[in-house]
mmCIF file of C-alpha atoms in Angstrom:
data_model
loop_
_atom_site.group_PDB
_atom_site.id
_atom_site.type_symbol
_atom_site.label_atom_id
_atom_site.label_comp_id
_atom_site.label_asym_id
_atom_site.label_seq_id
_atom_site.Cartn_x
_atom_site.Cartn_y
_atom_site.Cartn_z
ATOM 1 C CA MET C 4 1.637 22.623 5.205
ATOM 2 C CA ASP C 5 2.791 22.991 9.045
ATOM 3 C CA SER C 6 -0.332 21.475 11.108
ATOM 4 C CA SER C 7 2.161 20.635 13.904
ATOM 5 C CA SER C 8 0.650 23.685 16.177
ATOM 6 C CA THR C 9 -2.882 22.068 16.028
ATOM 7 C CA PRO C 10 -3.588 18.603 17.823
ATOM 8 C CA CYS C 11 -4.433 15.769 15.491
ATOM 9 C CA LYS C 12 -7.593 14.311 16.442
ATOM 10 C CA LEU C 13 -7.718 10.647 16.278
ATOM 11 C CA LEU C 14 -10.841 8.478 16.555
ATOM 12 C CA LEU C 15 -10.605 4.712 17.044
ATOM 13 C CA CYS C 16 -13.071 2.238 16.452
ATOM 14 C CA GLY C 17 -13.365 -1.659 16.823
ATOM 15 C CA LYS C 18 -15.127 -4.301 14.847
ATOM 16 C CA SER C 19 -16.226 -5.876 18.324
ATOM 17 C CA SER C 20 -16.303 -5.299 21.742
ATOM 18 C CA ALA C 21 -12.931 -6.977 22.189
ATOM 19 C CA GLU C 22 -11.257 -4.150 19.564
ATOM 20 C CA ASN C 23 -13.467 -1.415 21.268
ATOM 21 C CA GLU C 24 -11.973 -2.775 24.744
ATOM 22 C CA ILE C 25 -8.418 -2.168 23.442
ATOM 23 C CA ALA C 26 -9.472 1.072 21.828
ATOM 24 C CA LYS C 27 -10.500 2.552 25.060
ATOM 25 C CA SER C 28 -7.523 1.224 27.003
ATOM 26 C CA LEU C 29 -5.382 3.273 24.269
ATOM 27 C CA MET C 30 -7.159 6.270 24.965
ATOM 28 C CA ASN C 31 -6.863 6.099 28.635
ATOM 29 C CA ASN C 32 -3.682 5.511 28.959
ATOM 30 C CA ASN C 33 -2.606 8.340 26.510
ATOM 31 C CA THR C 34 -0.833 5.697 24.549
ATOM 32 C CA LEU C 35 -0.337 6.814 21.003
ATOM 33 C CA LYS C 36 2.328 9.201 20.277
ATOM 34 C CA LEU C 37 3.467 10.868 16.785
ATOM 35 C CA PRO C 38 7.039 11.855 15.932
ATOM 36 C CA ASP C 39 8.080 15.476 16.957
ATOM 37 C CA ASN C 40 5.814 15.496 19.880
ATOM 38 C CA VAL C 41 3.014 16.289 17.925
ATOM 39 C CA GLU C 42 -0.104 16.607 20.082
ATOM 40 C CA ILE C 43 -2.654 13.957 19.792
ATOM 41 C CA SER C 44 -6.417 14.299 21.170
ATOM 42 C CA THR C 45 -8.358 10.635 20.777
ATOM 43 C CA LEU C 46 -11.871 9.920 20.891
ATOM 44 C CA SER C 47 -13.928 6.852 20.448
ATOM 45 C CA HIS C 48 -16.692 5.772 17.840
ATOM 46 C CA SER C 49 -19.454 5.831 20.477
ATOM 47 C CA GLU C 50 -18.430 9.210 21.817
ATOM 48 C CA ILE C 51 -19.033 11.185 18.124
ATOM 49 C CA LEU C 52 -22.244 8.387 16.996
ATOM 50 C CA ASP C 53 -24.944 11.243 17.870
ATOM 51 C CA GLU C 54 -23.144 14.002 16.099
ATOM 52 C CA PRO C 55 -24.482 14.616 12.469
ATOM 53 C CA GLN C 56 -21.916 13.460 9.457
ATOM 54 C CA GLN C 57 -20.293 16.527 8.297
ATOM 55 C CA ASN C 58 -20.718 15.698 4.402
ATOM 56 C CA GLU C 59 -21.491 13.206 2.115
ATOM 57 C CA GLU C 60 -17.454 12.942 1.378
ATOM 58 C CA SER C 61 -16.780 12.220 5.395
ATOM 59 C CA PHE C 62 -15.527 8.826 5.743
ATOM 60 C CA SER C 63 -18.190 6.532 7.360
ATOM 61 C CA LEU C 64 -16.398 4.229 9.954
ATOM 62 C CA SER C 65 -19.819 2.130 10.346
ATOM 63 C CA ARG C 66 -20.256 2.077 6.683
ATOM 64 C CA PHE C 67 -16.430 0.383 6.975
ATOM 65 C CA MET C 68 -16.786 -2.025 9.509
ATOM 66 C CA ASN C 69 -20.052 -3.224 8.367
ATOM 67 C CA SER C 70 -18.225 -4.076 4.861
ATOM 68 C CA LEU C 71 -15.179 -5.671 6.666
ATOM 69 C CA SER C 72 -15.239 -9.278 7.036
ATOM 70 C CA THR C 73 -11.847 -10.047 8.277
ATOM 71 C CA ASN C 74 -10.309 -12.274 11.275
ATOM 72 C CA LEU C 75 -7.698 -9.848 11.813
ATOM 73 C CA PHE C 76 -6.694 -7.117 9.426
ATOM 74 C CA GLY C 77 -8.612 -4.183 9.988
ATOM 75 C CA ARG C 78 -10.415 -4.860 13.332
ATOM 76 C CA LEU C 79 -9.122 -2.171 14.778
ATOM 77 C CA LEU C 80 -9.436 1.394 13.062
ATOM 78 C CA ILE C 81 -7.902 4.710 13.968
ATOM 79 C CA TRP C 82 -8.939 7.587 11.626
ATOM 80 C CA SER C 83 -8.324 11.159 11.415
ATOM 81 C CA PRO C 84 -9.316 14.015 9.694
ATOM 82 C CA LEU C 85 -5.327 15.645 9.611
ATOM 83 C CA LEU C 86 -2.588 13.532 10.058
ATOM 84 C CA PRO C 87 1.794 14.104 9.428
ATOM 85 C CA SER C 88 1.491 10.408 8.334
ATOM 86 C CA THR C 89 -0.351 7.398 8.764
ATOM 87 C CA HIS C 90 2.741 5.401 8.516
ATOM 88 C CA ASP C 91 4.340 7.334 10.900
ATOM 89 C CA LEU C 92 1.441 6.409 13.337
ATOM 90 C CA VAL C 93 1.366 2.735 13.250
ATOM 91 C CA SER C 94 5.406 2.849 12.945
ATOM 92 C CA ASN C 95 5.967 4.717 16.127
ATOM 93 C CA ASN C 96 3.304 2.672 18.197
ATOM 94 C CA PHE C 97 3.566 -0.713 16.427
ATOM 95 C CA GLY C 98 4.245 -2.214 19.876
ATOM 96 C CA GLU C 99 1.131 -1.036 21.507
ATOM 97 C CA LEU C 100 -1.340 -1.988 18.924
ATOM 98 C CA PRO C 101 -2.864 -4.992 17.700
ATOM 99 C CA ILE C 102 -1.258 -6.738 14.645
ATOM 100 C CA GLY C 103 -3.568 -5.765 11.587
ATOM 101 C CA THR C 104 -4.471 -2.247 13.068
ATOM 102 C CA VAL C 105 -5.210 -0.260 10.075
ATOM 103 C CA CYS C 106 -4.774 4.188 10.085
ATOM 104 C CA ILE C 107 -6.581 6.031 7.666
ATOM 105 C CA ALA C 108 -6.233 10.014 7.221
ATOM 106 C CA ASP C 109 -8.589 12.493 5.140
ATOM 107 C CA VAL C 110 -5.485 14.315 4.361
ATOM 108 C CA GLN C 111 -1.906 13.915 5.423
ATOM 109 C CA TYR C 112 1.127 16.334 5.158
ATOM 110 C CA LYS C 113 3.976 14.665 5.810
ATOM 111 C CA GLY C 114 3.203 11.394 4.010
ATOM 112 C CA ARG C 115 6.333 8.686 3.450
ATOM 113 C CA GLY C 116 7.261 7.635 0.116
ATOM 114 C CA ARG C 117 10.329 5.554 -1.549
ATOM 115 C CA SER C 118 13.789 7.032 -0.658
ATOM 116 C CA LYS C 119 12.501 9.126 2.298
ATOM 117 C CA ASN C 120 10.352 11.155 0.004
ATOM 118 C CA VAL C 121 7.911 13.630 2.138
ATOM 119 C CA TRP C 122 4.408 13.898 0.220
ATOM 120 C CA GLU C 123 1.425 16.208 0.995
ATOM 121 C CA SER C 124 -1.739 14.050 0.209
ATOM 122 C CA PRO C 125 -5.101 16.131 -0.256
ATOM 123 C CA ALA C 126 -8.401 15.421 0.225
ATOM 124 C CA GLY C 127 -9.697 12.978 -2.503
ATOM 125 C CA CYS C 128 -7.099 10.453 -1.871
ATOM 126 C CA LEU C 129 -7.183 7.543 0.016
ATOM 127 C CA MET C 130 -4.164 7.262 2.312
ATOM 128 C CA PHE C 131 -4.066 4.354 4.940
ATOM 129 C CA SER C 132 -1.725 2.209 6.808
ATOM 130 C CA PHE C 133 -1.597 -1.247 8.768
ATOM 131 C CA THR C 134 0.666 -3.634 10.498
ATOM 132 C CA ILE C 135 1.783 -6.791 9.970
ATOM 133 C CA GLN C 136 4.213 -9.227 11.774
ATOM 134 C CA MET C 137 6.174 -12.327 10.067
ATOM 135 C CA GLU C 138 9.084 -14.346 11.159
ATOM 136 C CA ASP C 139 10.649 -15.300 7.358
ATOM 137 C CA GLY C 140 12.877 -12.600 6.600
ATOM 138 C CA GLN C 141 13.491 -14.397 3.223
ATOM 139 C CA VAL C 142 9.762 -13.304 2.003
ATOM 140 C CA VAL C 143 9.577 -9.818 3.852
ATOM 141 C CA PRO C 144 10.885 -8.584 0.600
ATOM 142 C CA LEU C 145 7.957 -9.906 -1.351
ATOM 143 C CA LEU C 146 5.166 -8.688 0.847
ATOM 144 C CA GLN C 147 4.736 -5.382 -1.197
ATOM 145 C CA TYR C 148 3.854 -7.571 -4.058
ATOM 146 C CA VAL C 149 1.061 -8.996 -1.847
ATOM 147 C CA VAL C 150 -0.241 -5.766 -1.199
ATOM 148 C CA SER C 151 -0.249 -4.389 -4.365
ATOM 149 C CA LEU C 152 -2.053 -7.393 -5.885
ATOM 150 C CA ALA C 153 -4.626 -7.107 -2.793
ATOM 151 C CA VAL C 154 -5.357 -3.627 -4.140
ATOM 152 C CA THR C 155 -5.874 -4.487 -7.882
ATOM 153 C CA GLU C 156 -8.018 -7.020 -6.566
ATOM 154 C CA ALA C 157 -9.864 -5.631 -4.584
ATOM 155 C CA ILE C 158 -11.232 -2.571 -6.628
ATOM 156 C CA LYS C 159 -11.908 -5.494 -9.340
ATOM 157 C CA ASP C 160 -14.322 -6.914 -6.733
ATOM 158 C CA LEU C 161 -15.997 -3.951 -5.901
ATOM 159 C CA CYS C 162 -16.680 -3.210 -9.400
ATOM 160 C CA ASP C 163 -18.040 -6.709 -9.973
ATOM 161 C CA LYS C 164 -20.429 -6.306 -6.495
ATOM 162 C CA ASN C 165 -21.777 -2.604 -7.878
ATOM 163 C CA GLY C 166 -22.429 -3.799 -11.046
ATOM 164 C CA LEU C 167 -19.735 -1.414 -12.631
ATOM 165 C CA PRO C 168 -16.973 -1.990 -15.617
ATOM 166 C CA HIS C 169 -13.742 -2.906 -14.472
ATOM 167 C CA ILE C 170 -11.392 -0.037 -13.696
ATOM 168 C CA ASP C 171 -7.989 -1.544 -14.769
ATOM 169 C CA VAL C 172 -5.547 -0.666 -12.295
ATOM 170 C CA ARG C 173 -2.246 -2.088 -12.940
ATOM 171 C CA ILE C 174 1.031 -2.799 -10.813
ATOM 172 C CA LYS C 175 4.525 -1.393 -12.283
ATOM 173 C CA TRP C 176 7.138 -2.983 -10.381
ATOM 174 C CA PRO C 177 8.419 -2.745 -7.783
ATOM 175 C CA ASN C 178 5.335 -0.604 -5.875
ATOM 176 C CA ASP C 179 3.469 1.582 -8.038
ATOM 177 C CA LEU C 180 -0.098 1.196 -9.079
ATOM 178 C CA TYR C 181 -0.999 2.857 -12.863
ATOM 179 C CA LEU C 182 -4.209 3.619 -14.752
ATOM 180 C CA ASN C 183 -4.333 4.195 -18.182
ATOM 181 C CA GLY C 184 -0.482 4.636 -18.255
ATOM 182 C CA VAL C 185 -0.618 6.978 -15.494
ATOM 183 C CA LYS C 186 0.183 6.857 -11.945
ATOM 184 C CA VAL C 187 -2.649 6.808 -9.308
ATOM 185 C CA GLY C 188 -1.515 4.973 -6.227
ATOM 186 C CA GLY C 189 1.781 3.432 -4.653
ATOM 187 C CA ILE C 190 2.943 0.911 -1.886
ATOM 188 C CA LEU C 191 5.441 1.521 1.094
ATOM 189 C CA CYS C 192 6.545 -1.518 3.049
ATOM 190 C CA THR C 193 8.908 -0.670 6.100
ATOM 191 C CA SER C 194 10.322 -3.216 8.802
ATOM 192 C CA THR C 195 11.837 -3.437 11.930
ATOM 193 C CA TYR C 196 13.375 -6.707 13.410
ATOM 194 C CA ARG C 197 12.834 -7.408 17.249
ATOM 195 C CA SER C 198 12.298 -10.350 19.187
ATOM 196 C CA LYS C 199 13.156 -12.568 16.526
ATOM 197 C CA LYS C 200 10.097 -10.957 14.406
ATOM 198 C CA PHE C 201 9.499 -8.432 11.797
ATOM 199 C CA ASN C 202 7.471 -5.748 12.601
ATOM 200 C CA ILE C 203 6.141 -3.949 9.239
ATOM 201 C CA SER C 204 4.058 -1.223 8.451
ATOM 202 C CA ALA C 205 2.655 -1.234 4.769
ATOM 203 C CA GLY C 206 1.276 1.910 3.816
ATOM 204 C CA ILE C 207 -1.088 2.386 0.613
ATOM 205 C CA GLY C 208 -1.701 5.729 -1.180
ATOM 206 C CA LEU C 209 -4.619 5.683 -3.763
ATOM 207 C CA ASN C 210 -6.036 8.804 -5.589
ATOM 208 C CA VAL C 211 -9.907 8.239 -5.394
ATOM 209 C CA ASP C 212 -11.353 11.493 -6.432
ATOM 210 C CA ASN C 213 -8.557 14.170 -7.236
ATOM 211 C CA GLU C 214 -8.799 14.427 -11.256
ATOM 212 C CA LYS C 215 -5.932 16.902 -11.213
ATOM 213 C CA PRO C 216 -3.221 17.182 -12.206
ATOM 214 C CA THR C 217 -3.385 13.793 -13.755
ATOM 215 C CA THR C 218 -6.663 11.230 -13.311
ATOM 216 C CA CYS C 219 -8.046 9.367 -10.311
ATOM 217 C CA LEU C 220 -10.015 6.218 -10.035
ATOM 218 C CA ASN C 221 -13.703 7.871 -9.926
ATOM 219 C CA ALA C 222 -13.122 10.109 -12.960
ATOM 220 C CA VAL C 223 -12.105 6.707 -15.346
ATOM 221 C CA LEU C 224 -15.111 5.152 -13.730
ATOM 222 C CA ARG C 225 -17.388 7.995 -14.765
ATOM 223 C CA GLU C 226 -15.847 7.917 -18.449
ATOM 224 C CA LEU C 227 -17.060 4.206 -18.183
ATOM 225 C CA ALA C 228 -20.521 3.962 -16.536
ATOM 226 C CA GLY C 229 -21.780 7.678 -16.458
ATOM 227 C CA ALA C 230 -21.642 10.408 -13.827
ATOM 228 C CA ALA C 231 -23.755 8.754 -11.262
ATOM 229 C CA CYS C 232 -21.015 6.440 -10.555
ATOM 230 C CA ALA C 233 -18.405 6.360 -7.746
ATOM 231 C CA LEU C 234 -16.472 4.317 -5.784
ATOM 232 C CA ARG C 235 -16.017 5.395 -1.721
ATOM 233 C CA ARG C 236 -12.767 5.084 0.112
ATOM 234 C CA GLU C 237 -14.156 3.315 3.030
ATOM 235 C CA ASP C 238 -15.415 0.579 0.873
ATOM 236 C CA ILE C 239 -12.237 0.342 -1.106
ATOM 237 C CA VAL C 240 -10.349 0.102 2.233
ATOM 238 C CA ALA C 241 -12.645 -2.440 3.393
ATOM 239 C CA ALA C 242 -12.482 -4.904 0.295
ATOM 240 C CA PHE C 243 -8.702 -4.246 0.500
ATOM 241 C CA LEU C 244 -8.555 -5.441 3.720
ATOM 242 C CA ASN C 245 -11.039 -8.611 2.897
ATOM 243 C CA LYS C 246 -8.819 -9.301 -0.188
ATOM 244 C CA PHE C 247 -5.285 -9.074 1.273
ATOM 245 C CA GLU C 248 -5.919 -11.431 4.264
ATOM 246 C CA LYS C 249 -7.059 -14.165 1.727
ATOM 247 C CA LEU C 250 -4.122 -13.607 -0.501
ATOM 248 C CA TYR C 251 -1.825 -13.199 2.551
ATOM 249 C CA ASP C 252 -2.775 -16.769 3.973
ATOM 250 C CA LEU C 253 -1.872 -18.097 0.610
ATOM 251 C CA PHE C 254 1.470 -16.498 0.717
ATOM 252 C CA ILE C 255 2.387 -17.289 4.126
ATOM 253 C CA ASN C 256 1.314 -20.897 3.750
ATOM 254 C CA GLY C 257 2.251 -21.727 0.230
ATOM 255 C CA GLY C 258 4.817 -18.765 -0.952
ATOM 256 C CA PHE C 259 4.210 -16.373 -3.225
ATOM 257 C CA GLN C 260 4.436 -19.042 -6.278
ATOM 258 C CA THR C 261 0.486 -19.654 -5.287
ATOM 259 C CA LEU C 262 0.117 -15.585 -6.403
ATOM 260 C CA GLU C 263 2.582 -15.529 -9.252
ATOM 261 C CA GLU C 264 -0.099 -16.429 -12.161
ATOM 262 C CA LEU C 265 -2.671 -13.674 -10.874
ATOM 263 C CA TYR C 266 0.191 -11.108 -10.462
ATOM 264 C CA TYR C 267 1.586 -11.689 -13.689
ATOM 265 C CA LYS C 268 -1.963 -10.882 -15.334
ATOM 266 C CA THR C 269 -1.662 -7.661 -13.661
ATOM 267 C CA TRP C 270 1.514 -6.144 -13.716
ATOM 268 C CA LEU C 271 2.806 -4.297 -16.653
ATOM 269 C CA HIS C 272 6.002 -5.859 -17.422
ATOM 270 C CA SER C 273 5.708 -9.197 -19.127
ATOM 271 C CA GLY C 274 7.836 -9.546 -22.391
ATOM 272 C CA GLN C 275 8.856 -5.987 -21.744
ATOM 273 C CA ARG C 276 12.600 -5.262 -23.346
ATOM 274 C CA VAL C 277 14.588 -3.149 -20.965
ATOM 275 C CA ILE C 278 18.004 -1.446 -22.091
ATOM 276 C CA ILE C 279 21.002 -2.173 -19.460
ATOM 277 C CA GLN C 280 23.926 0.206 -19.412
ATOM 278 C CA GLU C 281 27.108 -1.412 -18.608
ATOM 279 C CA LYS C 282 30.746 -0.461 -18.495
ATOM 280 C CA ASN C 283 33.078 -2.409 -20.833
ATOM 281 C CA GLU C 284 36.519 -1.145 -20.011
ATOM 282 C CA ASN C 285 36.277 2.458 -20.437
ATOM 283 C CA GLN C 286 32.995 2.217 -22.546
ATOM 284 C CA VAL C 287 29.410 2.110 -21.759
ATOM 285 C CA VAL C 288 27.476 -0.644 -23.764
ATOM 286 C CA GLU C 289 23.649 -0.705 -24.086
ATOM 287 C CA ASN C 290 22.494 -4.316 -23.725
ATOM 288 C CA VAL C 291 18.937 -5.475 -24.166
ATOM 289 C CA VAL C 292 17.250 -8.129 -21.762
ATOM 290 C CA THR C 293 13.585 -9.318 -21.703
ATOM 291 C CA ILE C 294 11.929 -9.503 -18.394
ATOM 292 C CA GLN C 295 10.436 -12.937 -17.538
ATOM 293 C CA GLY C 296 9.232 -12.679 -14.088
ATOM 294 C CA LEU C 297 10.066 -12.245 -10.486
ATOM 295 C CA THR C 298 13.107 -14.228 -8.815
ATOM 296 C CA PRO C 299 12.483 -15.731 -5.535
ATOM 297 C CA SER C 300 14.084 -12.837 -3.700
ATOM 298 C CA GLY C 301 11.850 -10.489 -5.385
ATOM 299 C CA TYR C 302 13.917 -8.786 -8.210
ATOM 300 C CA LEU C 303 13.102 -8.549 -12.086
ATOM 301 C CA LEU C 304 13.970 -11.967 -13.854
ATOM 302 C CA ALA C 305 15.255 -11.517 -17.139
ATOM 303 C CA ILE C 306 16.981 -12.744 -20.101
ATOM 304 C CA GLY C 307 19.702 -11.188 -22.342
ATOM 305 C CA GLU C 308 19.980 -11.802 -26.083
ATOM 306 C CA ASP C 309 22.401 -14.246 -25.353
ATOM 307 C CA ASN C 310 19.874 -16.278 -23.523
ATOM 308 C CA GLN C 311 21.755 -15.573 -20.412
ATOM 309 C CA MET C 312 19.361 -15.651 -17.643
ATOM 310 C CA CYS C 313 20.119 -12.682 -15.150
ATOM 311 C CA GLU C 314 18.591 -10.799 -12.204
ATOM 312 C CA LEU C 315 17.705 -7.023 -12.330
ATOM 313 C CA HIS C 316 18.342 -4.962 -9.506
ATOM 314 C CA PRO C 317 17.689 -0.923 -9.107
ATOM 315 C CA ASP C 318 20.870 1.265 -8.742
ATOM 316 C CA GLY C 319 19.696 2.940 -6.170
ATOM 317 C CA ASN C 320 20.080 6.290 -7.393
ATOM 318 C CA SER C 321 17.271 6.635 -10.382
ATOM 319 C CA PHE C 322 14.112 7.752 -9.580
ATOM 320 C CA ASP C 323 12.519 5.797 -11.965
ATOM 321 C CA PHE C 324 13.432 1.999 -11.286
ATOM 322 C CA PHE C 325 13.695 1.082 -14.954
ATOM 323 C CA LYS C 326 16.318 3.790 -16.059
ATOM 324 C CA GLY C 327 18.632 2.510 -13.567
ATOM 325 C CA LEU C 328 18.864 -1.117 -13.655
ATOM 326 C CA VAL C 329 22.045 -3.537 -12.722
ATOM 327 C CA ARG C 330 22.145 -7.080 -14.196
ATOM 328 C CA ARG C 331 23.671 -9.803 -12.612
ATOM 329 C CA LYS C 332 24.056 -12.892 -14.093
ATOM 330 C CA ILE C 333 22.176 -15.996 -12.705
ATOM 331 C CA GLU C 334 24.567 -19.105 -12.788
#
């Protein structure tokens, strides 16, 4: 899809008068930019309050704001019906936006993925990105695990709140989300270093309503609880940001170890046996290791059949991380 000739409509909305003043300033100064000189048209929430909602599936900014209870994250919202990439918007305008700003698109046609992959995300997917700033570079690689955990916990919270059966979304290391053995979402965190701080853009994609070609959250929910049950995108984003803010505070103040027990309950890999292919002289030898958890740097911790602990790294070439792991012994 090439929509570069059509101006991207951005709608800005704040949780309070302070964020709405920031939104007004961004609009009046034409501050926001996109790569490739994509044209932008900005509106404030107040400018469209009198317009009728397009349909039941439209993203409700009021519903999102009413569900949001954070002190930082999500308090300035940028929504677009069609955008090249939510990740590009927050990354390219990082210095102009308050930390915690979230950008949501109904459809994006140049979504960012791992290894510079580009994705087209149709209606029915939840695509959003938000900004974070950190000082300790050693823990930045662990942030993606906090984001992943916040997604799974937010979905549990929503199901509990609405009296629905749990949808068992699980984490596949390092940044994929799986449901019933099928990928339904993913996480992308990118960072730049400036003025002694790491500027991080975190992006989340989650299949909420597209049953084809595999499955989605609401299809599984309908199987469990009946046709009338469905999760809405704005409720999921608000629940995620509410949960992320709490988990992030624990992470920053106490380290990832404060979240490890919960993370290991949610991921797919405890006790998983993995075959590592290694060169021994001129032969390729297969060795079996068993995953134990994560190392302090965020890689997989495993133990070999010789009881030697090791750290597993992706080889950087394989699309499936578990098909190209490299073992490094831990002394």
